[in-house]
Coordinates of C-alpha atoms in Angstrom, one line a residue:
X1114 CA 69.5 -61.8 -3.7
X1115 CA 70.6 -64.8 -1.7
X1116 CA 73.5 -65.4 -4.1
X1117 CA 74.7 -61.8 -3.6
X1118 CA 74.4 -61.9 0.2
X1119 CA 76.3 -65.2 0.4
X1120 CA 79.1 -64.0 -1.8
X1121 CA 79.2 -60.6 0.0
X1122 CA 79.6 -62.4 3.4
X1123 CA 82.3 -64.6 2.0
X1124 CA 84.1 -61.4 0.8
X1125 CA 83.5 -59.4 3.9
X1126 CA 82.4 -61.3 7.1
X1127 CA 81.5 -58.0 8.7
X1128 CA 78.9 -57.2 6.0
X1129 CA 75.6 -56.3 7.7
X1130 CA 72.3 -57.0 5.8
X1131 CA 69.6 -54.7 7.3
X1132 CA 66.6 -53.0 5.7
X1133 CA 68.6 -50.3 4.0
X1134 CA 71.1 -52.8 2.5
X1135 CA 68.2 -55.0 1.4
X1136 CA 66.8 -52.2 -0.7
X1137 CA 70.2 -51.5 -2.3
X1138 CA 70.9 -55.2 -2.9
X1139 CA 67.4 -55.5 -4.5
X1140 CA 68.3 -52.6 -6.9
X1141 CA 71.6 -54.3 -7.8
X1142 CA 69.9 -57.6 -8.5
X1143 CA 67.3 -55.8 -10.7
X1144 CA 69.8 -53.7 -12.6
X1145 CA 72.0 -56.8 -13.2
X1146 CA 69.0 -58.8 -14.4
X1147 CA 69.8 -61.5 -11.9
X1148 CA 72.8 -62.7 -13.9
X1149 CA 74.7 -65.0 -11.5
X1150 CA 78.2 -64.1 -12.7
X1151 CA 77.4 -60.4 -12.6
X1152 CA 76.0 -60.7 -9.1
X1153 CA 79.1 -62.6 -8.0
X1154 CA 81.4 -59.8 -9.3
X1155 CA 79.2 -57.1 -7.7
X1156 CA 79.3 -59.0 -4.4
X1157 CA 83.1 -59.1 -4.6
X1158 CA 83.2 -55.3 -4.4
X1159 CA 81.6 -55.4 -0.9
X1160 CA 85.1 -55.6 0.5
X1161 CA 85.6 -51.9 -0.4
X1162 CA 82.1 -50.5 -1.2
X1163 CA 78.7 -50.6 0.4
X1164 CA 75.7 -52.0 -1.6
X1165 CA 74.5 -48.4 -2.1
X1166 CA 77.9 -47.4 -3.6
X1167 CA 77.8 -50.4 -5.9
X1168 CA 74.3 -49.6 -7.0
X1169 CA 75.3 -46.0 -7.8
X1170 CA 78.1 -47.2 -10.0
X1171 CA 76.3 -49.7 -12.2
X1172 CA 76.1 -47.4 -15.1
X1173 CA 79.8 -48.1 -15.4
X1174 CA 79.4 -51.8 -14.7
X1175 CA 81.9 -53.0 -17.2
X1176 CA 84.7 -51.0 -15.5
X1177 CA 83.4 -51.8 -12.0
X1178 CA 82.8 -55.6 -12.2
X1179 CA 85.9 -57.7 -12.4
X1180 CA 87.1 -60.9 -10.7
X1181 CA 89.9 -61.0 -8.1
X1182 CA 90.7 -64.6 -8.9
X1183 CA 93.7 -64.8 -11.3
X1184 CA 93.2 -68.5 -11.8
X1185 CA 89.7 -68.1 -13.3
X1186 CA 89.1 -68.7 -17.0
X1187 CA 89.7 -65.5 -19.1
X1188 CA 86.0 -65.0 -19.8
X1189 CA 85.3 -65.2 -16.0
X1190 CA 87.8 -62.4 -15.2
X1191 CA 85.6 -59.5 -16.0
X1192 CA 82.1 -58.6 -17.3
X1193 CA 83.6 -57.3 -20.5
X1194 CA 85.5 -60.5 -21.1
X1195 CA 82.3 -62.6 -20.6
X1196 CA 80.4 -60.5 -23.1
X1197 CA 83.4 -60.4 -25.5
X1198 CA 83.3 -64.2 -25.5
X1199 CA 79.5 -64.3 -26.3
X1200 CA 79.8 -61.5 -28.9
X1201 CA 82.6 -63.3 -30.7
X1202 CA 80.3 -66.3 -31.2
X1203 CA 77.9 -64.2 -33.2
X1204 CA 78.0 -64.0 -37.0
X1205 CA 78.9 -60.5 -38.4
X1206 CA 75.2 -59.9 -39.3
X1207 CA 74.1 -61.0 -35.8
X1208 CA 76.7 -58.6 -34.3
X1209 CA 75.3 -55.6 -36.3
X1210 CA 71.8 -56.5 -35.3
X1211 CA 72.7 -56.9 -31.7
X1212 CA 74.4 -53.6 -31.6
X1213 CA 71.5 -51.8 -33.3
X1214 CA 69.1 -53.2 -30.7
X1215 CA 71.0 -51.3 -28.0
X1216 CA 69.2 -48.1 -29.1
X1217 CA 65.9 -49.4 -27.7
X1218 CA 64.9 -48.5 -24.2
X1219 CA 62.8 -51.2 -22.6
X1220 CA 60.7 -53.5 -24.7
X1221 CA 60.1 -53.3 -28.5
X1222 CA 58.1 -55.1 -31.2
X1223 CA 59.0 -57.0 -34.4
X1224 CA 57.8 -53.9 -36.3
X1225 CA 60.2 -51.6 -34.4
X1226 CA 63.1 -54.1 -34.7
X1227 CA 62.5 -54.2 -38.5
X1228 CA 62.4 -50.4 -38.8
X1229 CA 65.4 -49.7 -36.6
X1230 CA 67.7 -52.7 -36.9
X1231 CA 67.4 -53.9 -40.5
X1232 CA 70.7 -53.5 -42.4
X1233 CA 70.0 -54.4 -46.0
X1234 CA 66.2 -54.2 -46.2
X1235 CA 65.8 -57.7 -44.9
X1236 CA 62.3 -59.0 -44.8
X1237 CA 60.4 -60.1 -41.7
X1238 CA 61.6 -63.7 -41.9
X1239 CA 65.3 -62.6 -41.8
X1240 CA 64.6 -60.4 -38.8
X1241 CA 62.7 -63.2 -37.0
X1242 CA 65.7 -65.5 -37.6
X1243 CA 68.1 -63.0 -36.1
X1244 CA 65.8 -62.5 -33.1
X1245 CA 65.5 -66.2 -32.5
X1246 CA 69.3 -66.7 -32.7
X1247 CA 69.9 -64.0 -30.0
X1248 CA 67.1 -65.3 -27.8
X1249 CA 68.8 -68.8 -28.0
X1250 CA 72.1 -67.2 -27.1
X1251 CA 70.5 -65.5 -24.0
X1252 CA 71.3 -62.0 -25.3
X1253 CA 67.6 -61.1 -25.9
X1254 CA 64.6 -61.7 -23.7
X1255 CA 61.1 -62.4 -25.0
X1256 CA 58.2 -60.6 -23.2
X1257 CA 54.8 -62.1 -24.0
X1258 CA 51.7 -59.9 -24.2
X1259 CA 48.1 -60.4 -25.3
X1260 CA 48.6 -58.8 -28.7
X1261 CA 52.1 -59.5 -29.9
X1262 CA 55.5 -60.7 -28.7
X1263 CA 57.8 -58.0 -27.4
X1264 CA 61.6 -58.2 -26.9
X1265 CA 64.1 -56.7 -24.6
X1266 CA 67.8 -56.6 -24.1
X1267 CA 69.0 -57.2 -20.6
X1268 CA 70.6 -54.0 -19.3
X1269 CA 74.1 -55.4 -19.2
X1270 CA 73.7 -56.7 -22.8
X1271 CA 72.4 -53.3 -23.9
X1272 CA 75.3 -51.4 -22.4
X1273 CA 77.8 -53.7 -24.0
X1274 CA 76.1 -53.6 -27.4
X1275 CA 75.9 -49.7 -27.2
X1276 CA 79.7 -49.5 -26.7
X1277 CA 80.1 -51.6 -29.8
X1278 CA 77.7 -49.5 -31.8
X1279 CA 79.6 -46.3 -30.8
X1280 CA 82.9 -47.9 -31.7
X1281 CA 81.6 -48.8 -35.1
X1282 CA 80.5 -45.2 -35.6
X1283 CA 76.9 -46.0 -36.3
X1284 CA 75.1 -44.8 -33.2
X1285 CA 73.8 -41.5 -34.8
X1286 CA 72.4 -43.3 -37.8
X1287 CA 70.6 -45.9 -35.8
X1288 CA 69.4 -43.4 -33.2
X1289 CA 67.7 -41.4 -35.9
X1290 CA 66.0 -44.5 -37.3
X1291 CA 64.8 -45.2 -33.7
X1292 CA 63.5 -41.7 -33.2
X1293 CA 61.7 -41.8 -36.6
X1294 CA 60.2 -45.2 -35.8
X1295 CA 58.7 -44.1 -32.5
X1296 CA 57.6 -40.7 -33.9
X1297 CA 55.6 -42.6 -36.6
X1298 CA 54.1 -45.0 -34.0
X1299 CA 53.2 -42.2 -31.6
X1300 CA 51.8 -39.9 -34.3
X1301 CA 49.4 -42.8 -35.3
X1302 CA 48.3 -43.2 -31.7
X1303 CA 48.0 -39.5 -31.0
X1304 CA 45.8 -39.1 -34.0
X1305 CA 43.6 -42.0 -33.0
X1306 CA 43.0 -40.6 -29.5
X1307 CA 39.7 -38.8 -30.4
X1308 CA 38.1 -42.0 -31.9
X1309 CA 39.6 -44.7 -29.7
X1310 CA 38.2 -45.8 -26.3
X1311 CA 40.6 -44.9 -23.5
X1312 CA 41.0 -48.4 -22.3
X1313 CA 42.1 -49.5 -25.7
X1314 CA 44.3 -46.6 -26.4
X1315 CA 46.2 -46.4 -23.1
X1316 CA 47.9 -49.8 -23.1
X1317 CA 49.2 -49.2 -26.6
X1318 CA 50.5 -45.7 -25.7
X1319 CA 52.1 -46.7 -22.4
X1320 CA 54.2 -49.3 -24.1
X1321 CA 55.9 -46.6 -26.0
X1322 CA 57.0 -44.5 -23.0
X1323 CA 60.5 -45.7 -22.5
X1324 CA 61.4 -45.5 -26.1
X1325 CA 59.8 -42.1 -26.6
X1326 CA 61.7 -40.8 -23.6
X1327 CA 65.0 -42.1 -25.2
X1328 CA 64.0 -40.5 -28.6
X1329 CA 63.3 -37.1 -26.9
X1330 CA 66.6 -37.3 -25.0
X1331 CA 68.5 -37.9 -28.2
X1332 CA 66.6 -35.3 -30.3
X1333 CA 66.1 -32.5 -27.8
X1334 CA 68.5 -33.0 -24.8
X1335 CA 71.4 -33.9 -27.0
X1336 CA 70.3 -31.6 -29.8
X1337 CA 70.8 -34.4 -32.3
X1338 CA 67.7 -33.7 -34.4
X1339 CA 65.7 -30.7 -33.1
X1340 CA 63.1 -30.7 -35.8
X1341 CA 62.3 -34.4 -35.1
X1342 CA 62.2 -33.7 -31.3
X1343 CA 59.8 -30.8 -31.8
X1344 CA 57.4 -33.1 -33.6
X1345 CA 57.7 -35.6 -30.8
X1346 CA 57.0 -33.0 -28.1
X1347 CA 54.0 -31.7 -30.0
X1348 CA 52.1 -35.0 -29.6
X1349 CA 49.6 -33.6 -27.1
X1350 CA 47.8 -36.7 -25.8
X1351 CA 51.0 -38.8 -25.7
X1352 CA 52.5 -36.0 -23.5
X1353 CA 49.3 -35.6 -21.4
X1354 CA 48.4 -39.2 -20.8
X1355 CA 51.7 -41.2 -21.1
X1356 CA 54.4 -39.0 -19.5
X1357 CA 54.3 -37.8 -15.9
X1358 CA 53.1 -34.2 -16.1
X1359 CA 56.2 -32.5 -14.8
X1360 CA 58.4 -34.4 -17.3
X1361 CA 56.0 -33.6 -20.2
X1362 CA 56.2 -29.9 -19.3
X1363 CA 60.0 -30.1 -19.4
X1364 CA 60.1 -31.7 -22.8
X1365 CA 57.5 -29.3 -24.3
X1366 CA 59.3 -26.3 -22.8
X1367 CA 62.6 -27.6 -24.3
X1368 CA 61.0 -27.9 -27.7
X1369 CA 59.4 -24.4 -27.5
X1370 CA 62.8 -22.9 -26.8
X1371 CA 64.1 -24.5 -30.0
X1372 CA 61.4 -23.7 -32.5
X1373 CA 62.1 -21.6 -35.6
X1374 CA 60.2 -20.4 -38.7
X1375 CA 60.6 -23.7 -40.4
X1376 CA 58.1 -25.5 -38.1
X1377 CA 54.8 -23.6 -38.1
X1378 CA 52.4 -26.6 -37.9
X1379 CA 54.4 -28.2 -35.1
X1380 CA 54.4 -24.9 -33.3
X1381 CA 50.6 -24.7 -33.2
X1382 CA 50.4 -28.3 -31.9
X1383 CA 53.3 -27.6 -29.4
X1384 CA 51.4 -24.6 -28.0
X1385 CA 48.3 -26.7 -27.6
X1386 CA 50.3 -29.4 -25.9
X1387 CA 51.8 -26.9 -23.5
X1388 CA 48.4 -25.3 -22.8
X1389 CA 47.0 -28.8 -22.0
X1390 CA 49.8 -29.6 -19.6
X1391 CA 50.0 -26.2 -17.9
X1392 CA 46.2 -26.3 -17.3
X1393 CA 46.4 -29.8 -15.8
X1394 CA 49.1 -28.5 -13.4
X1395 CA 46.7 -25.7 -12.3
X1396 CA 48.7 -23.0 -14.1
X1397 CA 45.6 -21.3 -15.4
X1398 CA 47.1 -18.0 -16.6
X1399 CA 49.9 -19.8 -18.3
X1400 CA 47.6 -22.3 -19.8
X1401 CA 45.3 -19.6 -21.1
X1402 CA 48.2 -17.7 -22.8
X1403 CA 49.4 -20.8 -24.5
X1404 CA 45.9 -21.8 -25.6
X1405 CA 45.4 -18.3 -27.1
X1406 CA 48.7 -18.6 -29.0
X1407 CA 47.7 -22.0 -30.3
X1408 CA 44.3 -20.6 -31.4
X1409 CA 45.9 -17.8 -33.3
X1410 CA 48.3 -20.2 -35.1
X1411 CA 45.5 -22.6 -35.9
X1412 CA 43.4 -19.8 -37.4
X1413 CA 46.4 -18.8 -39.6
X1414 CA 46.6 -22.4 -40.8
X1415 CA 42.8 -22.6 -41.2
X1416 CA 42.8 -25.9 -39.2
X1417 CA 39.2 -26.2 -38.1
X1418 CA 39.7 -29.1 -35.7
X1419 CA 42.8 -27.4 -34.2
X1420 CA 40.8 -24.2 -33.8
X1421 CA 38.0 -26.1 -31.9
X1422 CA 40.5 -27.8 -29.6
X1423 CA 42.2 -24.5 -28.7
X1424 CA 38.9 -22.8 -28.2
X1425 CA 37.8 -25.5 -25.6
X1426 CA 41.2 -25.1 -23.8
X1427 CA 41.1 -21.3 -23.8
X1428 CA 37.4 -21.1 -23.0
X1429 CA 37.8 -23.5 -20.1
X1430 CA 40.6 -21.3 -18.6
X1431 CA 38.4 -18.2 -19.0
X1432 CA 35.6 -19.9 -17.2
X1433 CA 37.9 -20.7 -14.2
X1434 CA 38.9 -17.0 -14.3
X1435 CA 35.2 -16.2 -14.3
X1436 CA 35.5 -14.3 -17.6
X1437 CA 32.3 -15.8 -18.8
X1438 CA 31.5 -13.3 -21.6
X1439 CA 34.8 -14.1 -23.2
X1440 CA 34.5 -17.9 -22.6
X1441 CA 31.0 -18.5 -23.9
X1442 CA 31.5 -17.6 -27.7
X1443 CA 34.7 -19.8 -27.8
X1444 CA 33.0 -22.8 -26.2
X1445 CA 29.8 -22.4 -28.2
X1446 CA 31.7 -22.2 -31.5
X1447 CA 33.8 -25.3 -30.6
X1448 CA 30.6 -27.2 -29.6
X1449 CA 29.1 -26.3 -33.0
X1450 CA 32.2 -27.5 -34.8
X1451 CA 32.3 -30.7 -32.8
X1452 CA 28.7 -31.5 -33.6
X1453 CA 29.1 -30.6 -37.3
X1454 CA 32.0 -33.0 -37.7
X1455 CA 30.5 -35.7 -35.4
X1456 CA 33.2 -35.6 -32.8
X1457 CA 31.4 -36.6 -29.6
X1458 CA 34.5 -36.5 -27.4
X1459 CA 35.2 -32.9 -28.3
X1460 CA 31.5 -32.0 -27.9
X1461 CA 31.5 -33.5 -24.4
X1462 CA 34.6 -31.6 -23.4
X1463 CA 33.0 -28.3 -24.6
X1464 CA 29.8 -29.1 -22.8
X1465 CA 31.7 -29.9 -19.6
X1466 CA 33.2 -26.4 -19.6
X1467 CA 29.9 -24.8 -20.4
X1468 CA 28.3 -26.7 -17.5
X1469 CA 31.0 -25.4 -15.2
X1470 CA 30.3 -21.8 -16.3
X1471 CA 26.6 -22.4 -15.7
X1472 CA 27.4 -23.7 -12.2
X1473 CA 29.5 -20.7 -11.3
X1474 CA 26.7 -18.3 -12.1
X1475 CA 24.2 -20.3 -10.1
X1476 CA 22.3 -22.0 -13.0
X1477 CA 22.3 -25.3 -11.3
X1478 CA 19.4 -26.9 -13.1
X1479 CA 20.7 -25.9 -16.5
X1480 CA 24.2 -27.1 -15.5
X1481 CA 22.9 -30.5 -14.5
X1482 CA 21.2 -30.9 -18.0
X1483 CA 24.4 -29.8 -19.7
X1484 CA 26.7 -32.1 -17.7
X1485 CA 24.3 -35.0 -18.2
X1486 CA 24.5 -34.6 -21.9
X1487 CA 28.3 -34.3 -21.7
X1488 CA 28.5 -37.5 -19.6
X1489 CA 26.4 -39.4 -22.0
X1490 CA 28.6 -38.4 -25.0
X1491 CA 31.8 -39.3 -23.2
X1492 CA 30.5 -42.7 -22.1
X1493 CA 29.3 -43.4 -25.7
X1494 CA 32.8 -43.2 -27.1
X1495 CA 34.6 -44.8 -24.1
X1496 CA 36.2 -41.5 -23.0
X1497 CA 36.7 -42.7 -19.4
X1498 CA 39.0 -39.9 -18.3
X1499 CA 36.6 -37.3 -19.6
X1500 CA 33.6 -39.0 -18.0
X1501 CA 35.4 -39.0 -14.7
X1502 CA 36.2 -35.3 -15.1
X1503 CA 32.6 -34.6 -15.8
X1504 CA 31.8 -36.6 -12.7
X1505 CA 34.1 -34.2 -10.8
X1506 CA 32.1 -31.3 -12.3
X1507 CA 28.9 -32.8 -11.0
X1508 CA 30.3 -32.9 -7.4
X1509 CA 31.4 -29.2 -7.8
X1510 CA 27.9 -28.4 -8.9
X1511 CA 26.2 -30.2 -6.0
X1512 CA 28.6 -28.6 -3.5
X1513 CA 27.9 -25.1 -4.9
X1514 CA 24.2 -25.9 -4.8
X1515 CA 24.5 -26.7 -1.1
X1516 CA 24.0 -30.4 -1.4
X1517 CA 27.3 -31.2 0.4
X1518 CA 26.5 -34.8 1.3
X1519 CA 25.7 -35.6 -2.3
X1520 CA 28.8 -33.8 -3.4
X1521 CA 30.9 -36.0 -1.0
X1522 CA 29.4 -39.2 -2.4
X1523 CA 30.0 -38.1 -6.0
X1524 CA 33.6 -37.1 -5.2
X1525 CA 34.2 -40.5 -3.5
X1526 CA 32.7 -42.3 -6.5
X1527 CA 34.9 -40.3 -8.9
X1528 CA 38.0 -41.2 -6.8
X1529 CA 37.2 -44.9 -7.3
X1530 CA 37.1 -44.4 -11.1
X1531 CA 40.4 -42.6 -11.2
X1532 CA 42.1 -45.2 -9.1
X1533 CA 40.7 -47.9 -11.4
X1534 CA 42.2 -46.1 -14.4
X1535 CA 45.7 -46.5 -12.9
X1536 CA 48.9 -44.7 -13.4
X1537 CA 47.7 -42.5 -16.3
X1538 CA 45.0 -41.0 -14.0
X1539 CA 47.4 -40.3 -11.2
X1540 CA 47.6 -36.6 -11.9
X1541 CA 43.8 -36.3 -11.5
X1542 CA 43.7 -37.7 -8.0
X1543 CA 45.1 -34.7 -6.0
X1544 CA 42.2 -32.5 -7.1
X1545 CA 39.7 -35.2 -6.4
X1546 CA 41.2 -35.7 -2.9
X1547 CA 40.9 -32.0 -2.3
X1548 CA 37.2 -32.2 -3.5
X1549 CA 36.6 -34.9 -0.9
X1550 CA 38.4 -32.8 1.8
X1551 CA 36.4 -29.8 0.8
X1552 CA 33.1 -31.6 1.5
X1553 CA 34.3 -33.1 4.7
X1554 CA 35.5 -29.8 6.1
X1555 CA 32.2 -28.2 5.3
X1556 CA 30.5 -31.1 7.1
X1557 CA 32.7 -30.4 10.1
X1558 CA 34.4 -33.8 9.8
X1559 CA 37.7 -32.1 10.3
X1560 CA 39.9 -35.2 11.1
X1561 CA 38.8 -36.9 7.8
X1562 CA 39.2 -33.6 5.9
X1563 CA 42.7 -33.1 7.2
X1564 CA 43.7 -36.7 6.3
X1565 CA 42.5 -36.2 2.7
X1566 CA 44.3 -32.8 2.5
X1567 CA 47.5 -34.4 3.7
X1568 CA 47.2 -37.2 1.1
X1569 CA 46.5 -34.6 -1.7
X1570 CA 49.5 -32.6 -0.5
X1571 CA 51.9 -35.5 -0.6
X1572 CA 50.8 -36.7 -4.1
X1573 CA 50.8 -33.1 -5.5
X1574 CA 54.4 -32.6 -4.3
X1575 CA 55.4 -35.9 -5.9
X1576 CA 53.8 -35.0 -9.2
X1577 CA 54.8 -31.3 -9.2
X1578 CA 51.3 -30.0 -9.3
X1579 CA 51.9 -26.7 -7.7
X1580 CA 48.3 -25.5 -7.7
X1581 CA 47.2 -28.5 -5.7
X1582 CA 50.1 -28.1 -3.2
X1583 CA 48.8 -24.6 -2.5
X1584 CA 45.1 -25.7 -2.2
X1585 CA 46.0 -28.7 0.1
X1586 CA 48.1 -26.4 2.3
X1587 CA 45.2 -24.0 2.4
X1588 CA 42.8 -26.7 3.5
X1589 CA 45.1 -27.7 6.3
X1590 CA 45.2 -24.1 7.6
X1591 CA 41.4 -23.8 7.2
X1592 CA 40.8 -27.0 9.2
X1593 CA 43.1 -25.7 12.0
X1594 CA 41.2 -22.3 12.1
X1595 CA 37.7 -23.9 12.0
X1596 CA 38.2 -26.5 14.7
X1597 CA 36.6 -25.6 18.1
X1598 CA 39.8 -25.7 20.0
X1599 CA 41.4 -22.8 18.1
X1600 CA 41.5 -20.6 21.3
X1601 CA 43.6 -23.2 23.0
X1602 CA 46.1 -23.3 20.1
X1603 CA 49.6 -21.9 20.7
X1604 CA 50.4 -18.4 19.3
X1605 CA 53.0 -20.2 17.0
X1606 CA 50.3 -22.4 15.5
X1607 CA 48.0 -19.4 14.8
X1608 CA 50.9 -17.5 13.3
X1609 CA 51.8 -20.5 11.1
X1610 CA 48.2 -20.7 9.9
X1611 CA 48.3 -17.1 8.9
X1612 CA 51.6 -17.4 7.0
X1613 CA 50.4 -20.5 5.2
X1614 CA 47.3 -18.7 4.1
X1615 CA 49.4 -15.8 2.9
X1616 CA 51.5 -18.2 0.8
X1617 CA 48.3 -19.9 -0.6
X1618 CA 46.8 -16.6 -1.5
X1619 CA 49.9 -15.4 -3.3
X1620 CA 50.4 -18.7 -5.1
X1621 CA 46.8 -19.1 -6.3
X1622 CA 46.7 -15.4 -7.4
X1623 CA 49.8 -15.9 -9.5
X1624 CA 48.4 -19.1 -11.1
X1625 CA 45.0 -17.5 -11.8
X1626 CA 42.9 -19.7 -9.5
X1627 CA 40.2 -18.1 -7.3
X1628 CA 40.3 -19.1 -3.7
X1629 CA 36.8 -20.6 -3.8
X1630 CA 38.3 -23.7 -5.6
X1631 CA 38.9 -26.2 -2.9
X1632 CA 39.0 -23.8 0.1
X1633 CA 35.7 -24.1 1.9
X1634 CA 34.7 -21.6 4.5
X1635 CA 37.8 -19.6 3.6
X1636 CA 36.4 -16.2 4.7
X1637 CA 35.0 -17.6 7.9
X1638 CA 38.4 -19.2 8.8
X1639 CA 40.2 -15.9 8.0
X1640 CA 37.7 -13.9 10.1
X1641 CA 38.1 -16.3 13.1
X1642 CA 41.9 -15.8 12.9
X1643 CA 41.4 -12.0 12.6
X1644 CA 39.3 -12.1 15.8
X1645 CA 42.1 -14.1 17.6
X1646 CA 45.2 -12.1 16.7
X1647 CA 43.9 -8.8 15.4
X1648 CA 43.6 -7.3 11.9
X1649 CA 47.0 -5.6 12.0
X1650 CA 48.9 -8.7 13.1
X1651 CA 47.0 -10.8 10.6
X1652 CA 47.9 -8.5 7.7
X1653 CA 51.6 -8.6 8.7
X1654 CA 51.6 -12.4 8.8
X1655 CA 49.8 -12.8 5.5
X1656 CA 52.3 -10.5 3.9
X1657 CA 55.2 -12.6 5.4
X1658 CA 53.6 -15.8 4.1
X1659 CA 53.3 -14.4 0.6
X1660 CA 57.2 -14.4 0.4
X1661 CA 57.6 -18.0 1.5
X1662 CA 58.9 -20.7 -0.8
X1663 CA 56.8 -23.9 -1.1
X1664 CA 59.2 -25.8 1.1
X1665 CA 59.0 -23.1 3.8
X1666 CA 55.2 -23.1 3.6
X1667 CA 55.1 -26.8 4.1
X1668 CA 57.4 -26.5 7.0
X1669 CA 55.0 -24.0 8.5
X1670 CA 52.1 -26.3 7.9
X1671 CA 53.9 -28.8 10.2
X1672 CA 53.2 -26.4 13.1
X1673 CA 49.4 -26.8 12.5
X1674 CA 49.2 -30.4 13.8

């Protein structure tokens, strides 16, 4: 960064370096991989562009970055000339290998390099020699890890090599090898999910993210190999645990829009993947519909394990919708299948949903026993995410049973587990924050409840979890209405609370989520508002709130403070 700033000041003495500029300069340094010559060329552009404008144009760095010193050596005139000089020093075989590596996004392994970049079926020793040569020439970076060495092209090197691959007319062929390579890796991992402890599985899966994203972009976004892209998008646990949820939903939806009669097995898996993602986003009705479609297709294929997975998903959605008579046979049959084949993770998941159903009908003692069994099975196989979800079911149970202090302790403990699990558990946190807020509001610890609801709202918005956006907004409105000083609130604040609740009611109804989830004392809060402004005015404001967009509802929530 210091090099860039020095050169920028030399180019433009009026250049100011404040907080905003520091952020943009940091982005420039990161994207140019700290290459001194590249930073000097970028800084030279500060005579006509701001750092932000330079950062925005780095996708075209080879056109943007050129020297203004006519006396410089030819290879120091432009970024292109510098890379041309380095490229010309490579042997033809090294050039082809370098170009093929541009297909990788982020880091890759020796296995991947061999699968994607081998030209004439070279053995591992030949590939290792090529890698060593490019590392020596500073065109390839080695990234050490606990299990195996990984490699990465610097972004400038990757863009240059990509242009050469395109000019050679080999981009499509290499891109297909890349997509196939990562499909095979991801299929192995996706298939191992049920029998691998989460803490072993996740690091391996997360290392594939950037390259899977690139493969999906090439296969689905660019429509270069739709069949291959459908197989990628149908990898349920990779989509659920590796990709951000909103992005995963986008890829699965794109794949669903492109299926045809030639891909029936993938379609069943694709529907199951979509059901999983929609359910996690709180889209209960949509998740149920997709799970039922998956169940129908798995039955047509006579896929026993697929049937059981779809039954747990469909049965769980039916429990949330309080359609217990429909849910129970699905969940019991899935549990029987899981026990018969010895799949403890699937059994634990079925038991979790059965325990939730028992909680909702008031069978608290039975639910405790069911959830305790589920928790033991999940822990036995290292299913940490599932164990944390069962912990969340425990705090829901204790809350419904009237043990609110205990529920708060359980919700707080579960939050610690999710935070420890890291980025892959991020999508679980908003619901858990709402669980903490729910208990705090019931305990009349309104300021703490409001703080947790605000945190849940911000994270839900960031992740695109529309259900939790609605629930968090509802909690903020409920806190406002339950606080003792409601009578002193302005008419605008009371009207805003009513409209927010109208939005929440409409949104949760559309998603298939009963208002009891996450909205403590909802009826009491609504009655207090009715007493304040009258039933007729309340009905009018609730109806107006039902028409609000999410952004408008959040703006209204600002008036509650």
